[in-house]
Short mmCIF file of C-alpha atoms in Angstrom, two decimals:
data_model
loop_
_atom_site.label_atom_id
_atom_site.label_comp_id
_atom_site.label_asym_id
_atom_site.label_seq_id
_atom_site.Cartn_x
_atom_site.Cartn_y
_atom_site.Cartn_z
CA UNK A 1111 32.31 43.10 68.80
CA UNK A 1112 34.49 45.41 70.21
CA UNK A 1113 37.26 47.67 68.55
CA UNK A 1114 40.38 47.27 67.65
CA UNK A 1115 42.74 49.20 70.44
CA UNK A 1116 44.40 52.32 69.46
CA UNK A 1117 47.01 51.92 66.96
CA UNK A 1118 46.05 48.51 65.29
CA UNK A 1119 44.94 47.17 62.99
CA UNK A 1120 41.67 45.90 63.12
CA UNK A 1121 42.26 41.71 63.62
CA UNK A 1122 40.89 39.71 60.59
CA UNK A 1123 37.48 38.08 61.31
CA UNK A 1124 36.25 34.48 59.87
CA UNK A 1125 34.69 35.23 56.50
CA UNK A 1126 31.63 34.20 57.79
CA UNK A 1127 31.06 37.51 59.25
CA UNK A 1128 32.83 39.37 56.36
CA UNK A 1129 29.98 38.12 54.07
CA UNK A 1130 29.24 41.37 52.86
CA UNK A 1131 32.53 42.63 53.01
CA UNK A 1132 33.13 40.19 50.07
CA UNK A 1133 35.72 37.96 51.67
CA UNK A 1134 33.32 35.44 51.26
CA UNK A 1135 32.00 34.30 47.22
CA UNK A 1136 30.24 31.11 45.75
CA UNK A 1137 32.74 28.88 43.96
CA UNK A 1138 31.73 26.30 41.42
CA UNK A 1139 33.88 23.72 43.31
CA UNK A 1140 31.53 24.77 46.72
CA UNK A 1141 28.66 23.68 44.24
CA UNK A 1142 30.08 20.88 42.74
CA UNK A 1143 30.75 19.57 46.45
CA UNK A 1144 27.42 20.04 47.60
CA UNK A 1145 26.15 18.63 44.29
CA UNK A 1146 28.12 15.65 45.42
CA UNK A 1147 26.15 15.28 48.55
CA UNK A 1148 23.04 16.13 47.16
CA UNK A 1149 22.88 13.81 44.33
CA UNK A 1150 24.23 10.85 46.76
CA UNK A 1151 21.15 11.49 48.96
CA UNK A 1152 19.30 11.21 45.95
CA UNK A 1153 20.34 7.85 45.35
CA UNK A 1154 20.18 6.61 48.47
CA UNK A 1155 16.07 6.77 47.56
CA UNK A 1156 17.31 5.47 43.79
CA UNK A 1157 18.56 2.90 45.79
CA UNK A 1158 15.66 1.85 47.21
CA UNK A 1159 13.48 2.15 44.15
CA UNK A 1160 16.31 -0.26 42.76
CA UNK A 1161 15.10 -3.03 45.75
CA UNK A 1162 11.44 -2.40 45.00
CA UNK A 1163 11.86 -3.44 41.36
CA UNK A 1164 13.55 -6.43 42.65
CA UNK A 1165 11.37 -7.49 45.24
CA UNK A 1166 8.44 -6.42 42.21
CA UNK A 1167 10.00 -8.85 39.95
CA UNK A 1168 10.48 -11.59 42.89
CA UNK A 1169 6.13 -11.35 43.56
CA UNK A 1170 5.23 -12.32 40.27
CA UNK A 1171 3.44 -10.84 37.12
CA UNK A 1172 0.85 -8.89 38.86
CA UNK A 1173 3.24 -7.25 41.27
CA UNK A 1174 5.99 -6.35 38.53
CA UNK A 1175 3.11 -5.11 36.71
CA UNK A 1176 1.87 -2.77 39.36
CA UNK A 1177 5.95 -1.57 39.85
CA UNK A 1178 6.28 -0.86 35.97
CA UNK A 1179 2.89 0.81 36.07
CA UNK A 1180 4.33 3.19 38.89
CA UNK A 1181 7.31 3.93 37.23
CA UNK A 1182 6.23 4.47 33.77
CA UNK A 1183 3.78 7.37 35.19
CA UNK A 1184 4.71 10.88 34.33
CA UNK A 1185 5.66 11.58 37.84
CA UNK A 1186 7.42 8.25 38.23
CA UNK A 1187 8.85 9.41 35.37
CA UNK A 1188 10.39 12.41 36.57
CA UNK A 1189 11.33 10.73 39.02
CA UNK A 1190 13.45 8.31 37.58
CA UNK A 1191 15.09 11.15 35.28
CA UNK A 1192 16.07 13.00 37.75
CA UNK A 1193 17.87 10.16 39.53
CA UNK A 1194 19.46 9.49 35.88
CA UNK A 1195 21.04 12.97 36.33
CA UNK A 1196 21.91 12.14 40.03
CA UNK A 1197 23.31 8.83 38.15
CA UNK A 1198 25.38 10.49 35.86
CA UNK A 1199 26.48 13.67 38.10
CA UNK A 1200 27.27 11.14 41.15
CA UNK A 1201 29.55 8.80 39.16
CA UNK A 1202 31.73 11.43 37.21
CA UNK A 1203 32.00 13.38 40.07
CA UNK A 1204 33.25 10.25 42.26
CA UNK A 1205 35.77 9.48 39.35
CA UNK A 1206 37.04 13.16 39.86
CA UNK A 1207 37.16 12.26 43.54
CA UNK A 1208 38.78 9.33 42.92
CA UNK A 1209 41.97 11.65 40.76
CA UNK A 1210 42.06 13.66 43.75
CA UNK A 1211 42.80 10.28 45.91
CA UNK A 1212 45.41 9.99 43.66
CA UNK A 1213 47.02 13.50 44.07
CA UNK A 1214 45.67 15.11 40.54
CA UNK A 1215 43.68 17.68 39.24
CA UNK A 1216 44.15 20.12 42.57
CA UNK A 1217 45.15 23.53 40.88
CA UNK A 1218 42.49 25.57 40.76
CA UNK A 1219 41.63 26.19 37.23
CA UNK A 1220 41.99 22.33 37.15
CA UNK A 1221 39.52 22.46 39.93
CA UNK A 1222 37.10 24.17 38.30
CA UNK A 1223 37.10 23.08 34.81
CA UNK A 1224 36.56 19.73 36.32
CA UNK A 1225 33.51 20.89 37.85
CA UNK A 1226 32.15 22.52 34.67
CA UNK A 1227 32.99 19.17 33.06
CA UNK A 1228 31.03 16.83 35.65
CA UNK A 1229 28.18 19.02 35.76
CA UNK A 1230 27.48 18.64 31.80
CA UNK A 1231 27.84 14.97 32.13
CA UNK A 1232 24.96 14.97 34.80
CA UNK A 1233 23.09 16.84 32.63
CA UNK A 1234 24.13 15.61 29.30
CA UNK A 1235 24.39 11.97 30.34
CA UNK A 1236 20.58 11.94 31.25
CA UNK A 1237 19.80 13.81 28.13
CA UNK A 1238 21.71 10.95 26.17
CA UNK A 1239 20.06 8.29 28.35
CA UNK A 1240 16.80 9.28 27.87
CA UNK A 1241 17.70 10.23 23.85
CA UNK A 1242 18.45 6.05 23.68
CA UNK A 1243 15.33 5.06 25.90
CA UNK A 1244 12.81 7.14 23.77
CA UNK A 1245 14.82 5.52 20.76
CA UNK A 1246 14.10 1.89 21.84
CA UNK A 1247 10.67 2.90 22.38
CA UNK A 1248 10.50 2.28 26.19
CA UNK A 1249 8.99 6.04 26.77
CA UNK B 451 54.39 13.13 66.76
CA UNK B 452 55.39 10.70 69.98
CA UNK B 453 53.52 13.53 72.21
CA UNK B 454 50.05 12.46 70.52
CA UNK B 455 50.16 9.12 71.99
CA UNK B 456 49.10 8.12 75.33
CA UNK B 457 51.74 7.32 77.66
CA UNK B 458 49.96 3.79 78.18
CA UNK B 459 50.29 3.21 74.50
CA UNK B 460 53.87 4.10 74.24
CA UNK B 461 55.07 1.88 77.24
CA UNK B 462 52.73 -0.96 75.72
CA UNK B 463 54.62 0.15 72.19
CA UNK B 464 51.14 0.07 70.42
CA UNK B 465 50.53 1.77 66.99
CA UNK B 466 47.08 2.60 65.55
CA UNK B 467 45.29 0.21 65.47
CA UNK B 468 45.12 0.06 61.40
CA UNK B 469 41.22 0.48 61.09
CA UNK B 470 41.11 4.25 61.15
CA UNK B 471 41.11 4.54 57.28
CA UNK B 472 38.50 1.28 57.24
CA UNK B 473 35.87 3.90 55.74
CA UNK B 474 37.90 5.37 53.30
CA UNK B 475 39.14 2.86 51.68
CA UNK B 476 35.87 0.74 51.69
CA UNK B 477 34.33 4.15 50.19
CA UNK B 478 36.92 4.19 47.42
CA UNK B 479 36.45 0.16 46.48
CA UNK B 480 32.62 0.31 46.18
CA UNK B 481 33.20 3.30 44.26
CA UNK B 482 35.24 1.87 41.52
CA UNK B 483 33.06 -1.42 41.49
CA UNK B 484 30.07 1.07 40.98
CA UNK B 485 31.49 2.70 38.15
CA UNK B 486 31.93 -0.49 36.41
CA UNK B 487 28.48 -1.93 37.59
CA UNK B 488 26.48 0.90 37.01
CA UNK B 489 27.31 1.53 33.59
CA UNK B 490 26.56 -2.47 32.95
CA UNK B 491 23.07 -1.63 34.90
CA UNK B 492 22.33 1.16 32.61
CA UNK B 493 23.21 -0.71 29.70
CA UNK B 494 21.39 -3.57 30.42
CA UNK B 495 18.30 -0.98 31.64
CA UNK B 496 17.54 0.24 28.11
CA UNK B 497 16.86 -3.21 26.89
CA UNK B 498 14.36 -4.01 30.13
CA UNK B 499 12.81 -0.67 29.94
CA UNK B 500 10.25 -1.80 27.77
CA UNK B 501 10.02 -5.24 28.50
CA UNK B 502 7.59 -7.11 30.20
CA UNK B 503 7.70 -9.21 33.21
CA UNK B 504 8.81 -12.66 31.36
CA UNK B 505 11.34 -10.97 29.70
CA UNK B 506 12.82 -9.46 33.16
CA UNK B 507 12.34 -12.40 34.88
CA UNK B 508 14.25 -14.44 31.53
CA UNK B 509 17.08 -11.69 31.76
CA UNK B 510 17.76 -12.85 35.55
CA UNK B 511 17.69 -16.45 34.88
CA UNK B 512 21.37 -15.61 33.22
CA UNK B 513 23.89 -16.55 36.10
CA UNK B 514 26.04 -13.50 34.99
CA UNK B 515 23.10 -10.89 35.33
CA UNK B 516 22.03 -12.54 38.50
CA UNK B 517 25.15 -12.15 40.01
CA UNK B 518 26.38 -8.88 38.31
CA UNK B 519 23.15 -7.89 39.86
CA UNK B 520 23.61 -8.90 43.21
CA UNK B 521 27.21 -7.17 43.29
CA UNK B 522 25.18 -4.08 42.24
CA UNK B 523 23.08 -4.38 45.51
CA UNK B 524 25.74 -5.48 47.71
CA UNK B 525 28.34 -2.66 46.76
CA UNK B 526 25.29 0.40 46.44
CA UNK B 527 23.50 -0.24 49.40
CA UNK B 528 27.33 -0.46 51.33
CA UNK B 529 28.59 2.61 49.87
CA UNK B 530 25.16 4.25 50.67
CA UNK B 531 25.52 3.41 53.63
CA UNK B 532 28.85 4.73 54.40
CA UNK B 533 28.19 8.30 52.13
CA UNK B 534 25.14 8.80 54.87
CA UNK B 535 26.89 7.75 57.62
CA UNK B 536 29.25 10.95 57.03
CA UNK B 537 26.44 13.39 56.20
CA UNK B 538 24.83 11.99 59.36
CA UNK B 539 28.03 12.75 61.99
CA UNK B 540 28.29 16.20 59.36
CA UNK B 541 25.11 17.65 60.80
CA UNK B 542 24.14 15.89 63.91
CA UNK B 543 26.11 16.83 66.73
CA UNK B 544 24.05 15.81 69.58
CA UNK B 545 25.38 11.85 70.30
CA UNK B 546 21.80 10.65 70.89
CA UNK B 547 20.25 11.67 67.73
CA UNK B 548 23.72 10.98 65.82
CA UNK B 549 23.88 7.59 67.76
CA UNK B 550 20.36 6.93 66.41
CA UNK B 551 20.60 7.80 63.42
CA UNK B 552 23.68 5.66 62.41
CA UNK B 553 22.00 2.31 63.49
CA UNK B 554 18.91 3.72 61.78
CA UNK B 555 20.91 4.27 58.27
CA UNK B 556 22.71 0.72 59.10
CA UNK B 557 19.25 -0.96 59.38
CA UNK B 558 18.11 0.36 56.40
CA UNK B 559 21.67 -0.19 54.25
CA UNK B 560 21.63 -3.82 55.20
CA UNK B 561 17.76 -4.97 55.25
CA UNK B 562 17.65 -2.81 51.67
CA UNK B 563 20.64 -4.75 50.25
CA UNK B 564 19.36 -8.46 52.16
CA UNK B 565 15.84 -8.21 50.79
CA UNK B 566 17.51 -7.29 47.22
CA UNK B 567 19.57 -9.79 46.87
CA UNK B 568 17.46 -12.60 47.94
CA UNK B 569 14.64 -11.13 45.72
CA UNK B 570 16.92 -11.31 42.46
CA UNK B 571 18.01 -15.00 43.99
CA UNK B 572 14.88 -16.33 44.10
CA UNK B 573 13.80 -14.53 40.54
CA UNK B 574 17.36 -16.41 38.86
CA UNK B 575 17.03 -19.92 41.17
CA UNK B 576 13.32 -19.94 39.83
CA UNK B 577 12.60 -22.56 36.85
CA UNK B 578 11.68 -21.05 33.92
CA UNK B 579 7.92 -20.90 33.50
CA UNK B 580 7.32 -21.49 37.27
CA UNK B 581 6.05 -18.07 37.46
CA UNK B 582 4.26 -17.29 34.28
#
């Protein structure tokens, strides 16, 4: 890059080269975003998982059988929790989208409380989820 | 603002042609149909999480599960559709690939949300003890 001439200042660059002149810093709103994205990929597969236990259900016993079988393994398991917190994360989140649509919750402490707040729902949501599931005895 | 329209559109005295926020709003609608449907899906998970096939099949045999059901499929696999259809023209520039990879994420939103809905159809439309 070359210099600045004599005499000026040196022209602001795009903080992606300032990186480690610390322009540039993680915010929790960056994270909720990409959260956002993340978790909607996520579901795309929950999705899909979603048509498999119909179609299961549509082939009979055997075939639902085989599906709950899947499911109720301890990776299946996994699985399935962490699309609970992709669940939980995605739909709060989308509600908080949904404020912004309607012109609220914008300043930036707002912001980022907001963010906090959808975060623990992912988490906590699951948590509670799962809580009521291994209460019925389905786990 | 009269500068940004083509000088064939402004003898012709066309606007926009009122799709360009077609996505957005059809975004926000699934979204607050999802909310509502979701929370009814996970609801009515934790009582077929332990249940057997009869008792799944039983629960769809109610007209309003069947159909609250099929409005689950219908809005997710549209919304999908549309969320990956902006991460898709997000990070692939190249109009090939991009091209490609819209029809592929079409294809997959609509046979995913066809063969789900007619497999909870034909689970409700069966007769009771049919499939036992």
């Amino acid at each position: 890059m070359a210099d600045a001439a004599p005499g000026l200042r040196p022209r602001p660059k795009s903080p992606s080269v300032e990186i480690d002149g610390g322009v540039w810093r993680w915010h929790l709103t960056m994270a909720a975003s990409i959260l956002h994205r993340a978790t909607g990929f996520g579901l795309y597969i929950g999705a899909l998982i979603f048509m498999l236990w119909a179609l299961a259900l549509a082939s009979g016993a055997d075939g639902y059988g085989a599906f709950t079988t899947l499911v109720g393994s301890i990776p299946g398991k996994v699985v399935l929790f962490g699309l609970t917190v992709c669940v939980f994360y995605h739909m709060a989140n989308g509600v908080r989208h949904l404020f912004w649509d309607a012109g609220y919750g914008f300043k930036p402490q707002t912001a980022t409380a907001t963010a906090w707040l959808v975060i623990a729902i992912g988490i906590v949501g699951a948590l509670g989820f799962w809580g009521l599931l291994f209460m019925a005895g389905a786990l | 603002m009269a500068v940004v329209r083509s000088p064939l559109g402004r003898a012709r005295g066309m606007g926009s042609s009122k799709h360009g926020v077609g996505h957005f709003i059809a975004q926000r609608v699934t979204a607050i149909a999802l909310v509502l449907l979701v929370v009814w899906a996970l609801a009515a998970s934790l009582q077929l999480a332990h249940g057997d096939y009869d008792s799944a099949a039983t629960w769809l045999h109610s007209p309003v599960n069947a159909a609250l059901a099929s409005l689950l499929a219908f809005a997710a696999f549209w919304h999908m559709q549309l969320g990956m259809r902006t991460i898709i023209e997000d990070y692939f520039a190249k109009p090939g690939t991009k091209g490609l990879l819209l029809v592929v994420n079409v294809f997959i939103s609509w046979l995913g949300g066809a063969l789900t809905i007619l497999a909870i159809l034909k689970v409700a439309l069966t007769s009771s003890g049919m499939n036992v």
